[in-house]
mmCIF file with all atom_site columns, C-alpha atoms in Angstrom:
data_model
loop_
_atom_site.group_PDB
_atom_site.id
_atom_site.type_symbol
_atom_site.label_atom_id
_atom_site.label_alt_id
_atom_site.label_comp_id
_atom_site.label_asym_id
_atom_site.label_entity_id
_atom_site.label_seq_id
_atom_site.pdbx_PDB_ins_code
_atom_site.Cartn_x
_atom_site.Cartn_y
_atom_site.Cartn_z
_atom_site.occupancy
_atom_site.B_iso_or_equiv
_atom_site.pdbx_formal_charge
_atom_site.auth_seq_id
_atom_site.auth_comp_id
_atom_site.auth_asym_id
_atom_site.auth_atom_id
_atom_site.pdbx_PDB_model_num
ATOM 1   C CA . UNK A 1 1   ? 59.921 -32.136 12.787  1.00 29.00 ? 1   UNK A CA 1
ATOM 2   C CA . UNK A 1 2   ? 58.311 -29.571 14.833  1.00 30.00 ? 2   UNK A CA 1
ATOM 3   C CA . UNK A 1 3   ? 60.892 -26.728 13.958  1.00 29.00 ? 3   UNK A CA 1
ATOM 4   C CA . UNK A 1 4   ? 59.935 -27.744 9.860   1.00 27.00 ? 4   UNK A CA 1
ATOM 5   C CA . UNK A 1 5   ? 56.110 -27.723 9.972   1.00 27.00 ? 5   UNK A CA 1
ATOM 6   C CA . UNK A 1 6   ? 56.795 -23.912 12.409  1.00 25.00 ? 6   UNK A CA 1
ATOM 7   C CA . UNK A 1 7   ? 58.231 -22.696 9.226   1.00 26.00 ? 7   UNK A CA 1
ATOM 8   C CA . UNK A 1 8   ? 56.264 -24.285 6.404   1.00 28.00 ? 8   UNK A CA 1
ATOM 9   C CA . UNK A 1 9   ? 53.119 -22.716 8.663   1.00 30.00 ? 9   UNK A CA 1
ATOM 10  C CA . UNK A 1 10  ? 54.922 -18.996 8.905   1.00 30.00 ? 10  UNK A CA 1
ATOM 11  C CA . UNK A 1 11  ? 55.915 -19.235 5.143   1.00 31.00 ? 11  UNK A CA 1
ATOM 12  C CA . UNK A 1 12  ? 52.545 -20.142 4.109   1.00 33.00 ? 12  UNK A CA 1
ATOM 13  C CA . UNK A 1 13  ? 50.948 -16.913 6.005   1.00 37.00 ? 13  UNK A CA 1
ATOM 14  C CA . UNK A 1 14  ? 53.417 -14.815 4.800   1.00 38.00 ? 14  UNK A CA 1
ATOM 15  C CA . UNK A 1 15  ? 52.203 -15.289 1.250   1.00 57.00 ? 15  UNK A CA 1
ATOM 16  C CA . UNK A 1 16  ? 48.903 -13.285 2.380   1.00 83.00 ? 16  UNK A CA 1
ATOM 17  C CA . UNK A 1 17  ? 45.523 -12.801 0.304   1.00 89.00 ? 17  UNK A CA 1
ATOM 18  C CA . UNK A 1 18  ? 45.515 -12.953 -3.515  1.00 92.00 ? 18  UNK A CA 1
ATOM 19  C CA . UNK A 1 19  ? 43.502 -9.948  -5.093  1.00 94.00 ? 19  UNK A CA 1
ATOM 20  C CA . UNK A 1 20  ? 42.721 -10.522 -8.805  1.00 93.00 ? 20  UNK A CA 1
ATOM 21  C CA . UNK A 1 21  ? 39.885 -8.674  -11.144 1.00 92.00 ? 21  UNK A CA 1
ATOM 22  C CA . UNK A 1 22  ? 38.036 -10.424 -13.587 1.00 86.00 ? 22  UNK A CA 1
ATOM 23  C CA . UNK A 1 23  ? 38.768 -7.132  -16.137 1.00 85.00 ? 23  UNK A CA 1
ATOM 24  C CA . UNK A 1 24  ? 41.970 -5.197  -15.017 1.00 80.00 ? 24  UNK A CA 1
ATOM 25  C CA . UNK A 1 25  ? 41.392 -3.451  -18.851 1.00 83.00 ? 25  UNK A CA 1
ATOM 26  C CA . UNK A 1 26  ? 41.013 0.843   -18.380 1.00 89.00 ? 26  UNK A CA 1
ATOM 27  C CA . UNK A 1 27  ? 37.314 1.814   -17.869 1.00 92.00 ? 27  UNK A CA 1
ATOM 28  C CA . UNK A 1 28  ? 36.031 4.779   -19.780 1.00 94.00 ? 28  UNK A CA 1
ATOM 29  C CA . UNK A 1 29  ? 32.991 6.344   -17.939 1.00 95.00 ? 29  UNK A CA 1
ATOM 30  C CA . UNK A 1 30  ? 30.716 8.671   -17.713 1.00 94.00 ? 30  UNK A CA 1
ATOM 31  C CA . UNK A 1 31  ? 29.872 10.715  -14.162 1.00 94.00 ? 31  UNK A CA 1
ATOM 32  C CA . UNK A 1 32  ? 27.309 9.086   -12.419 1.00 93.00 ? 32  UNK A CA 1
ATOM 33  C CA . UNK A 1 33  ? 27.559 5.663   -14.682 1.00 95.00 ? 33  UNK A CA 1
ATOM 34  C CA . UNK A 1 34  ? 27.911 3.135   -12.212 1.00 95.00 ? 34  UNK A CA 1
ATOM 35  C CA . UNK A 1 35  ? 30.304 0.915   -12.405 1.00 92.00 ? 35  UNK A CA 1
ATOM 36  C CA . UNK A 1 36  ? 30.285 -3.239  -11.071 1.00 93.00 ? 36  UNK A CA 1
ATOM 37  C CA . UNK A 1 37  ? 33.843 -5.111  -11.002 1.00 93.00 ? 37  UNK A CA 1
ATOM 38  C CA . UNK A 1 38  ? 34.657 -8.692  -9.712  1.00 94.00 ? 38  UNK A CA 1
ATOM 39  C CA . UNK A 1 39  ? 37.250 -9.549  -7.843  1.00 95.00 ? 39  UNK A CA 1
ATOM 40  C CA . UNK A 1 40  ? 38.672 -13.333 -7.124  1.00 95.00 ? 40  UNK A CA 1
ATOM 41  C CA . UNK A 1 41  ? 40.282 -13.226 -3.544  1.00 95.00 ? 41  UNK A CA 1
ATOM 42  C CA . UNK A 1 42  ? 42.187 -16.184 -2.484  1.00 94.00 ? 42  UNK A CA 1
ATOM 43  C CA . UNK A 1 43  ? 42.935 -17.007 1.302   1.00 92.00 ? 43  UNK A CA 1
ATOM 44  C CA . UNK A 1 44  ? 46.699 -18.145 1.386   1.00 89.00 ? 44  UNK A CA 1
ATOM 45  C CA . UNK A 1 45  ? 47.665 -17.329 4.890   1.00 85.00 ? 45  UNK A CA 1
ATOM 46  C CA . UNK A 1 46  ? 47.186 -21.063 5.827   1.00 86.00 ? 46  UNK A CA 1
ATOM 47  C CA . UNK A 1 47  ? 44.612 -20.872 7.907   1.00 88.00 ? 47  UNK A CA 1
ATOM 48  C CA . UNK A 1 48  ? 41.072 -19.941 8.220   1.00 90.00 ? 48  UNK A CA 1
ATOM 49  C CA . UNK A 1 49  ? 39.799 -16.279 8.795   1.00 89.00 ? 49  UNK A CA 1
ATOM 50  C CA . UNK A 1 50  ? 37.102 -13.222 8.470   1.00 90.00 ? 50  UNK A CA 1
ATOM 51  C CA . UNK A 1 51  ? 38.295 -10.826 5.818   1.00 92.00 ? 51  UNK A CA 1
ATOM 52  C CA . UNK A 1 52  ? 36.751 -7.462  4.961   1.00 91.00 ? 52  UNK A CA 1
ATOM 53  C CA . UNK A 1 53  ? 37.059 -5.837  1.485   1.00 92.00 ? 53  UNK A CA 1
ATOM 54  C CA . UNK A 1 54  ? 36.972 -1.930  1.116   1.00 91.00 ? 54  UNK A CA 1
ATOM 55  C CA . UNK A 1 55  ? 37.032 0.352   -1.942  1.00 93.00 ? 55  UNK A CA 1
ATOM 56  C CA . UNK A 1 56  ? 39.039 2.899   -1.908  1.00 94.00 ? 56  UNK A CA 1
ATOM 57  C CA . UNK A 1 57  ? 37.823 5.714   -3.888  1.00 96.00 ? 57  UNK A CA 1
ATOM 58  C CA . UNK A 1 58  ? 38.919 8.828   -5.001  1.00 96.00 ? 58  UNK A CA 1
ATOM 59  C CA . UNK A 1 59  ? 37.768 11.970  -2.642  1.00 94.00 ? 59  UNK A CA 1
ATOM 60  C CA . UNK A 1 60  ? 33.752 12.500  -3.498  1.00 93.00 ? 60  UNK A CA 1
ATOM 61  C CA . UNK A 1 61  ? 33.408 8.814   -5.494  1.00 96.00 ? 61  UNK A CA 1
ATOM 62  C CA . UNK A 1 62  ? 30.682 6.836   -4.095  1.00 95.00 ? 62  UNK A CA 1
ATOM 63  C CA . UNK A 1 63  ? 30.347 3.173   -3.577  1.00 95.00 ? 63  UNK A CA 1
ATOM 64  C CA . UNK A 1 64  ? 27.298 1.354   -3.600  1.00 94.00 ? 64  UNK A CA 1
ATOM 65  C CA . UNK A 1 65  ? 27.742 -2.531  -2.633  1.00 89.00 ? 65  UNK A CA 1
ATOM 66  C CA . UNK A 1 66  ? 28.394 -2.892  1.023   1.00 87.00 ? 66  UNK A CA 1
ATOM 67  C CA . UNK A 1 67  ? 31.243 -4.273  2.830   1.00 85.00 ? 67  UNK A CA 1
ATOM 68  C CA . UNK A 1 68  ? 30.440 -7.488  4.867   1.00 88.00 ? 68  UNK A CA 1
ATOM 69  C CA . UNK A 1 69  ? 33.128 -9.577  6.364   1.00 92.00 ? 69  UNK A CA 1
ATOM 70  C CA . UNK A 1 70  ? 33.283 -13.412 4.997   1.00 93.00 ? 70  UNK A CA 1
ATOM 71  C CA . UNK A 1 71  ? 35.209 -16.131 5.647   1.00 93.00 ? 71  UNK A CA 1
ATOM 72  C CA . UNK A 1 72  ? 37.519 -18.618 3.901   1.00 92.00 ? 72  UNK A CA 1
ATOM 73  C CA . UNK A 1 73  ? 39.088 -21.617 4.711   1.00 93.00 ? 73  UNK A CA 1
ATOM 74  C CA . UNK A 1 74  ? 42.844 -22.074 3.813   1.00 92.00 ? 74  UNK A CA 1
ATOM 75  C CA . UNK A 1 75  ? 42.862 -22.471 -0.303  1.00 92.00 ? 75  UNK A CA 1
ATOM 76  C CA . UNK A 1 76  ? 39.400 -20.928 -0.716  1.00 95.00 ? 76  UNK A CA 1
ATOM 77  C CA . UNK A 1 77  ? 38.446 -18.293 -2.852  1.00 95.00 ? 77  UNK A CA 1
ATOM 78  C CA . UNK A 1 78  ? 35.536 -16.303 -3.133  1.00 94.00 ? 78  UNK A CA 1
ATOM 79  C CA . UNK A 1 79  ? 34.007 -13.709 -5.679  1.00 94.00 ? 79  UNK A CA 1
ATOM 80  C CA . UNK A 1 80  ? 33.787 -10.135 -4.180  1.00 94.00 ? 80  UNK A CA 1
ATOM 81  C CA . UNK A 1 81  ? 31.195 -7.265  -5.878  1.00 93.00 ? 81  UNK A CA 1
ATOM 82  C CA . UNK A 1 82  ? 32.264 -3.894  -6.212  1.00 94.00 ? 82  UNK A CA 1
ATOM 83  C CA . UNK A 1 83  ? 30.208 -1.189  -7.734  1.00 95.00 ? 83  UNK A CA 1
ATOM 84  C CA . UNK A 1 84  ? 30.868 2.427   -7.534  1.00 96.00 ? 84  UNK A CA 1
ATOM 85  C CA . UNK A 1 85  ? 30.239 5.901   -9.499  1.00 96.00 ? 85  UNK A CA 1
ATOM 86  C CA . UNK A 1 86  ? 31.742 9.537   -9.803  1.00 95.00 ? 86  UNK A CA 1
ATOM 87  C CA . UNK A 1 87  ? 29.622 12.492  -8.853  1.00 93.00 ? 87  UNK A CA 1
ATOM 88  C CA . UNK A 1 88  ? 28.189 14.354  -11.663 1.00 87.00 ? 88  UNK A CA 1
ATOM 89  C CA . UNK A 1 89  ? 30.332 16.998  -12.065 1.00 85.00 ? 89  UNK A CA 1
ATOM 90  C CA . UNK A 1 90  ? 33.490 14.785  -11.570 1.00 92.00 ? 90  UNK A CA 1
ATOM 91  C CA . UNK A 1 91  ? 36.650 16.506  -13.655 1.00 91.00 ? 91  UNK A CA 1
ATOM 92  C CA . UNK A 1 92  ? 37.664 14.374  -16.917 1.00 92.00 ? 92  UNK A CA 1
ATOM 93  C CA . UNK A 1 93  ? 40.456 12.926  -16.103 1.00 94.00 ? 93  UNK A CA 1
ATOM 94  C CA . UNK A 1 94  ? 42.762 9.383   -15.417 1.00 96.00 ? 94  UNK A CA 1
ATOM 95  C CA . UNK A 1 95  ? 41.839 7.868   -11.864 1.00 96.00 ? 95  UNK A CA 1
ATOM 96  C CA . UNK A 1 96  ? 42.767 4.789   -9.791  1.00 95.00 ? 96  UNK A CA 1
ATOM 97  C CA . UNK A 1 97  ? 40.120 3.186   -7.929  1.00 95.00 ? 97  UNK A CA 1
ATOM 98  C CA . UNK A 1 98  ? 41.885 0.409   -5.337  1.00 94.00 ? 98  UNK A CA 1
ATOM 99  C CA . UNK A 1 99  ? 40.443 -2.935  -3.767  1.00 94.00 ? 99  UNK A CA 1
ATOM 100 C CA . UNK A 1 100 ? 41.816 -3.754  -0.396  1.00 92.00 ? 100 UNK A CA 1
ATOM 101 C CA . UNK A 1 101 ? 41.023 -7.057  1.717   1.00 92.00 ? 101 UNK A CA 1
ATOM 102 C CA . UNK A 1 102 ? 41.563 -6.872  5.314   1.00 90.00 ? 102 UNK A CA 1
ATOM 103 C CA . UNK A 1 103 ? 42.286 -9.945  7.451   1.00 87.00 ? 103 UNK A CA 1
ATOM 104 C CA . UNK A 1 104 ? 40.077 -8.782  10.573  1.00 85.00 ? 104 UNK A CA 1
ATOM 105 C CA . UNK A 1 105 ? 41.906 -10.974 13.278  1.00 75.00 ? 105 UNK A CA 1
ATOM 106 C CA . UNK A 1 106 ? 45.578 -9.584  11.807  1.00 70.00 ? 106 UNK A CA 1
ATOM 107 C CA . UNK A 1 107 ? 44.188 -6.245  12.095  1.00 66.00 ? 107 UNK A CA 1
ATOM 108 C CA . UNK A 1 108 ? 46.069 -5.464  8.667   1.00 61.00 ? 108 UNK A CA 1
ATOM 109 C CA . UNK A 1 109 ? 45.926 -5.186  4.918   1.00 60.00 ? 109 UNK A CA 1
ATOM 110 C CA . UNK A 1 110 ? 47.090 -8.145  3.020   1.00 81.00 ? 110 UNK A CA 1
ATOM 111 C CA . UNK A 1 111 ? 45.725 -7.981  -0.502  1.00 89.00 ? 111 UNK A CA 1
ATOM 112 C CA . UNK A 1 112 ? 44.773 -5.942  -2.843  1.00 91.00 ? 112 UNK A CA 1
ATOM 113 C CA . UNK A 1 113 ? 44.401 -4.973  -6.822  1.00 92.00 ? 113 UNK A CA 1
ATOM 114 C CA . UNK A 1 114 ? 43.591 -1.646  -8.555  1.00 92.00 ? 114 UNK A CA 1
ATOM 115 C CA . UNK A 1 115 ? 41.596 -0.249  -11.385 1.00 93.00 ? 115 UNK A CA 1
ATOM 116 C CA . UNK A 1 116 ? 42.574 2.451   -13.930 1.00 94.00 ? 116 UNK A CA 1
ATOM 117 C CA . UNK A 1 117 ? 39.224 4.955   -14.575 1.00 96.00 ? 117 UNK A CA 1
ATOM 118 C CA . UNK A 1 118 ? 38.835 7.343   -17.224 1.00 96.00 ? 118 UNK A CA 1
ATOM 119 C CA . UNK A 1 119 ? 36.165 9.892   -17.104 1.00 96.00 ? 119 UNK A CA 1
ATOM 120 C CA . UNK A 1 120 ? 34.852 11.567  -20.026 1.00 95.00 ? 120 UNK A CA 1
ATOM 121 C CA . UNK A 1 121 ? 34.440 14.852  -20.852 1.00 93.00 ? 121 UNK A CA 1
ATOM 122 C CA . UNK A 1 122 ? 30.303 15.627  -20.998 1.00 92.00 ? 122 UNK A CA 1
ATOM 123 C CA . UNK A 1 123 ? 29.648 19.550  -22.422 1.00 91.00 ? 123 UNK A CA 1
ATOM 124 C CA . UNK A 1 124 ? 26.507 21.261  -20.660 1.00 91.00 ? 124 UNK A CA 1
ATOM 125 C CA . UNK A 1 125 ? 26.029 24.623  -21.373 1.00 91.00 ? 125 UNK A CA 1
ATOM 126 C CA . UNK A 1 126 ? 22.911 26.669  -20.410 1.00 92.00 ? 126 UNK A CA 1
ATOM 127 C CA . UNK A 1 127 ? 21.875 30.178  -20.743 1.00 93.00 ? 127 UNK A CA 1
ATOM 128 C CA . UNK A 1 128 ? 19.108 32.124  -18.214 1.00 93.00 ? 128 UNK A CA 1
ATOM 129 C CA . UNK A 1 129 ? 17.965 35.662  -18.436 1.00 91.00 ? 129 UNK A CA 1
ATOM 130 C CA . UNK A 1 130 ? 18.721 37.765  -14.980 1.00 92.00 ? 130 UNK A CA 1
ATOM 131 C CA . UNK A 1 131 ? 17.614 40.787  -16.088 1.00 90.00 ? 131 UNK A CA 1
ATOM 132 C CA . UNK A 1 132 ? 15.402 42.048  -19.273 1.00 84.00 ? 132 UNK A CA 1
ATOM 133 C CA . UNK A 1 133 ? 13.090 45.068  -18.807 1.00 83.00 ? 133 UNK A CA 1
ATOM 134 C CA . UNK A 1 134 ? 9.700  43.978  -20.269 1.00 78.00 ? 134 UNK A CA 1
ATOM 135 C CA . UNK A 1 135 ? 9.166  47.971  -21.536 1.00 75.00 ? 135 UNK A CA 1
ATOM 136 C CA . UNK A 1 136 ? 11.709 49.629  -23.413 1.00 71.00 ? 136 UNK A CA 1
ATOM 137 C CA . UNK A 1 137 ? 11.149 53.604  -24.697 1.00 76.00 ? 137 UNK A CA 1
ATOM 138 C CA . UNK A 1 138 ? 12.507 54.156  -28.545 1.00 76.00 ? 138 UNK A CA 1
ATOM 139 C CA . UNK A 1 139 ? 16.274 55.946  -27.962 1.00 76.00 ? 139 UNK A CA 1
ATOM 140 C CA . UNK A 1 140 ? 16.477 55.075  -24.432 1.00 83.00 ? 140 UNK A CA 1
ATOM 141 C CA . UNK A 1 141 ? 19.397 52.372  -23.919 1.00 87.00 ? 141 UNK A CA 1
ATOM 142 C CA . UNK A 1 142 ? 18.764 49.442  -21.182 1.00 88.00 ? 142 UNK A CA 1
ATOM 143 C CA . UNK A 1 143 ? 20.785 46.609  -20.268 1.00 90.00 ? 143 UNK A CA 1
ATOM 144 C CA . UNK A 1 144 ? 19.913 42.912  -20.548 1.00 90.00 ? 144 UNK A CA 1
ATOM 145 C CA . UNK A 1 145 ? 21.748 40.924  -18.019 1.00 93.00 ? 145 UNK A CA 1
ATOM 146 C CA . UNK A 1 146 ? 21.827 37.049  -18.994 1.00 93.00 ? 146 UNK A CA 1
ATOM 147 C CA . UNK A 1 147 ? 23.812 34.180  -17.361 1.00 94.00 ? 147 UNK A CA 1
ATOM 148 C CA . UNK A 1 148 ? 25.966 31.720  -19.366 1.00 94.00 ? 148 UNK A CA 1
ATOM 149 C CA . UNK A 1 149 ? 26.744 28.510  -16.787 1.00 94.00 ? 149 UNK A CA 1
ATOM 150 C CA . UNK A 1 150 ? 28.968 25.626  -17.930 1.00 93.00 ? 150 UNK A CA 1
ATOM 151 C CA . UNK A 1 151 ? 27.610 22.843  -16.143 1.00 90.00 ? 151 UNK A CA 1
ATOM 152 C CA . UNK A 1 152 ? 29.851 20.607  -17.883 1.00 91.00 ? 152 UNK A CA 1
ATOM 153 C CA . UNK A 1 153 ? 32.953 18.422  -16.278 1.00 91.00 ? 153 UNK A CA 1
ATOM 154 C CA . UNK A 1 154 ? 35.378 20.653  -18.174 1.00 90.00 ? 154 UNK A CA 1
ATOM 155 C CA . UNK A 1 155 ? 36.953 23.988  -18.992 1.00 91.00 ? 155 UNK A CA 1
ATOM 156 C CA . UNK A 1 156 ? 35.051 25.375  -22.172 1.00 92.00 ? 156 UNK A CA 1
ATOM 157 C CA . UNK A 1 157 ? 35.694 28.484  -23.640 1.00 92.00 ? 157 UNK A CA 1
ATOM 158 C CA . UNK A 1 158 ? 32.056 29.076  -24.813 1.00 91.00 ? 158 UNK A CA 1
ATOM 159 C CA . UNK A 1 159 ? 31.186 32.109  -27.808 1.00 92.00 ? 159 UNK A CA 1
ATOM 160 C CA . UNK A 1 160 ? 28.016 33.784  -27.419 1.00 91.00 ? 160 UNK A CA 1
ATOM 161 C CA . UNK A 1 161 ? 26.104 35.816  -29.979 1.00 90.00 ? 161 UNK A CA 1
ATOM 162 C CA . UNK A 1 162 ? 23.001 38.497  -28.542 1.00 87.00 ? 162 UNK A CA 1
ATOM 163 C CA . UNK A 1 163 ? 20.134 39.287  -31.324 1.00 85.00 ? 163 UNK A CA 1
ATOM 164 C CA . UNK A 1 164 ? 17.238 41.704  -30.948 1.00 81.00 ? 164 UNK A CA 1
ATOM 165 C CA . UNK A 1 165 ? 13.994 40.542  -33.019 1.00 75.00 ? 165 UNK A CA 1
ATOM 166 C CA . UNK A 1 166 ? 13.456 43.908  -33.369 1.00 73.00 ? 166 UNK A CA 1
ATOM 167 C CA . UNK A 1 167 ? 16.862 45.645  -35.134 1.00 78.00 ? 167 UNK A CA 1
ATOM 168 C CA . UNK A 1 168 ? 17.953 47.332  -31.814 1.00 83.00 ? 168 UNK A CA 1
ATOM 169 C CA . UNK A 1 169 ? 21.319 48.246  -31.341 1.00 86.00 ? 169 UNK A CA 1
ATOM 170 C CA . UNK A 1 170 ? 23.538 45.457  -29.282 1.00 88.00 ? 170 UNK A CA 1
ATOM 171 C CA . UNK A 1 171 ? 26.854 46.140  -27.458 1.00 90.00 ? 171 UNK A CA 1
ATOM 172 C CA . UNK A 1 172 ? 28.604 44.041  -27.150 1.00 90.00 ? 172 UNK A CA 1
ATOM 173 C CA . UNK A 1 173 ? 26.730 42.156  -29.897 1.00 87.00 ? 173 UNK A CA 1
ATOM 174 C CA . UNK A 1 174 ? 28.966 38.994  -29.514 1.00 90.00 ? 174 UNK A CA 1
ATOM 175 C CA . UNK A 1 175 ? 31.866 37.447  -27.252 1.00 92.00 ? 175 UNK A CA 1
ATOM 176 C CA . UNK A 1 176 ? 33.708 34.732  -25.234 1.00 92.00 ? 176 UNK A CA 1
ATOM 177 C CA . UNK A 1 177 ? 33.922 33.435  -22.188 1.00 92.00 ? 177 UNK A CA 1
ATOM 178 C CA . UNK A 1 178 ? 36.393 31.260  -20.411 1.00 94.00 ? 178 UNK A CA 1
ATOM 179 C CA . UNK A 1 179 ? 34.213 29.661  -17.858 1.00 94.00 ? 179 UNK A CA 1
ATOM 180 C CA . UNK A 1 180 ? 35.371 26.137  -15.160 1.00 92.00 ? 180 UNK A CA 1
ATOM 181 C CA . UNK A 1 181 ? 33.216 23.415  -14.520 1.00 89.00 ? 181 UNK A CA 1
ATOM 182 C CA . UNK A 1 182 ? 30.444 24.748  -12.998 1.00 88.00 ? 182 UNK A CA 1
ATOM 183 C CA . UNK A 1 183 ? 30.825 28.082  -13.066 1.00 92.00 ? 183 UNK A CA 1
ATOM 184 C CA . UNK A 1 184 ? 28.271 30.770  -13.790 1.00 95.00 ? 184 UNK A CA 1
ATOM 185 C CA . UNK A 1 185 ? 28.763 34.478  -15.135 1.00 95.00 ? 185 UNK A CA 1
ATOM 186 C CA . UNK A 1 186 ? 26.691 37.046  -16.046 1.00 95.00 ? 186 UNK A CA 1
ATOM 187 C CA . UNK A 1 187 ? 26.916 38.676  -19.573 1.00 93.00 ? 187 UNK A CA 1
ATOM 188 C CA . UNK A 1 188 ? 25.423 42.563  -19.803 1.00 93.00 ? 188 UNK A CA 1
ATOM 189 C CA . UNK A 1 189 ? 24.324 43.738  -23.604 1.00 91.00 ? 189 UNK A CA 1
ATOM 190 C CA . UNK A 1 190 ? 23.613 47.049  -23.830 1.00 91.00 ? 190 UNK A CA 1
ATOM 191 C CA . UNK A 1 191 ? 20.747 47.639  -25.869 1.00 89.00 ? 191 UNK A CA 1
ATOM 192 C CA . UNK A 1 192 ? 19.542 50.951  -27.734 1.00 86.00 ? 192 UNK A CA 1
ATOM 193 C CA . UNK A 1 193 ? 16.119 50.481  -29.029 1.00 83.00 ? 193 UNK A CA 1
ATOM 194 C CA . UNK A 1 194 ? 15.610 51.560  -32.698 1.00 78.00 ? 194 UNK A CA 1
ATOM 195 C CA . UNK A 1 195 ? 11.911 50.200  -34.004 1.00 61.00 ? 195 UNK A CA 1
ATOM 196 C CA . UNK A 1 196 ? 8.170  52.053  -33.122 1.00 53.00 ? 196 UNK A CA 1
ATOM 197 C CA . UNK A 1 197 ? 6.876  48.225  -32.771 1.00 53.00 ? 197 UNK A CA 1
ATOM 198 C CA . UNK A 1 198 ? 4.811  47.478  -29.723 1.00 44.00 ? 198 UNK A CA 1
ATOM 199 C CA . UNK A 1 199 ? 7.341  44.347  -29.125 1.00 44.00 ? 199 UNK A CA 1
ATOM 200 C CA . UNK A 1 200 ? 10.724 43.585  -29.402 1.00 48.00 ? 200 UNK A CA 1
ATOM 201 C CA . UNK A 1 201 ? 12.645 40.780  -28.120 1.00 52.00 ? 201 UNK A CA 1
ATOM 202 C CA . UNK A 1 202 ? 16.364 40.397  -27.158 1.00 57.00 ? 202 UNK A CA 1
ATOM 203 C CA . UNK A 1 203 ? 17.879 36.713  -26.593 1.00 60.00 ? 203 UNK A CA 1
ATOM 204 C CA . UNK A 1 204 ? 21.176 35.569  -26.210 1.00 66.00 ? 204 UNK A CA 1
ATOM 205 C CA . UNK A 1 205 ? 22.461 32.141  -28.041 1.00 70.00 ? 205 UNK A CA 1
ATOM 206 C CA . UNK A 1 206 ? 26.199 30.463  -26.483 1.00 68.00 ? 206 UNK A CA 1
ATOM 207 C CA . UNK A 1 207 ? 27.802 27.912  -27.686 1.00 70.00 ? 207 UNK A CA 1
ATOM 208 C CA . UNK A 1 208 ? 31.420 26.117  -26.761 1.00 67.00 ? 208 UNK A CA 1
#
């Protein structure tokens, strides 16, 4: 009798910690929407114990609920909070974000579940002048430097157009740009001067 219940005990922790989510569906997000997930975690070692959940995130993710140890008694389950977001300027893309339960005393993993993220592409495009002479001579050429930054999560190839309120000539008057996320270049239009007005302006419009 005391050989059976050694076994029944060792098969019983051998089955571990149950992990479940409440919605295991694909999450389509945002960077920096947070997002909150239950999980159902299910003690069914056999006996009581302290567990500790943990996130784990992809590099740069961030987390927001905090992970306190709880207990449950043999059968118990309990409802674990998880909330978590990807930095702004995140990469669209397919991730996995995993839930892991720890059994403190066993000093070992025994559970866990995972969630399938999708982040969305978001297009941010912004143009700033670097350089634009606020005198220009009738004949003389200048150059107007401006900067073209894609602050956006994705590769764009953006098109950019340069008009002078004025008629002055523009070279090059128009282009592209291949630019990553987050990157920055500067765009130089050389510009010949052609009107006797007092005032003549120069701007640059890009768009993806």
């Amino acid at each position: 009798l005391g050989l059976l219940l050694l076994l029944l005990a060792g098969g019983a922790l051998a089955g571990g910690i149950d992990v479940t989510v409440a919605d295991s569906s694909l999450l389509t997000v945002k960077p920096r929407e947070v997002v909150t997930r239950v999980f159902r975690v299910t003690n069914r070692t056999g006996a009581p114990g302290t567990f500790q959940s943990q996130l784990m995130l992809p590099q740069g993710w961030r987390a927001i609920t905090p992970d306190f140890p709880f207990q449950l008694a043999p059968g118990a389950s309990a409802m674990r909070l998880a909330s978590f977001f990807a930095p702004e300027h995140t990469a669209a893309g397919d991730y996995r974000v995993g839930f892991r339960v720890v059994n403190t005393s066993l000093q070992g993993p025994i559970g866990g579940a995972s969630l399938s993220v999708r982040v969305l592409p978001v297009f941010k495009l912004q143009v700033d002048i670097l350089d634009l002479p606020a005198v220009a001579i009738v004949g003389e050429p200048y150059t107007a430097v401006f900067q073209i930054g894609n602050y956006s999560n994705s590769p764009l190839t953006v098109g950019y157009g340069a008009e002078s309120s004025r008629g002055s000539k523009l070279k090059p008057a128009a282009g592209t740009l291949t630019l990553a996320p987050g990157e920055a270049r500067p765009v130089e239009i050389a510009v010949r001067p052609v009107s006797l007005k007092a005032v003549s302006y120069t701007h640059l419009r890009a768009h993806e």
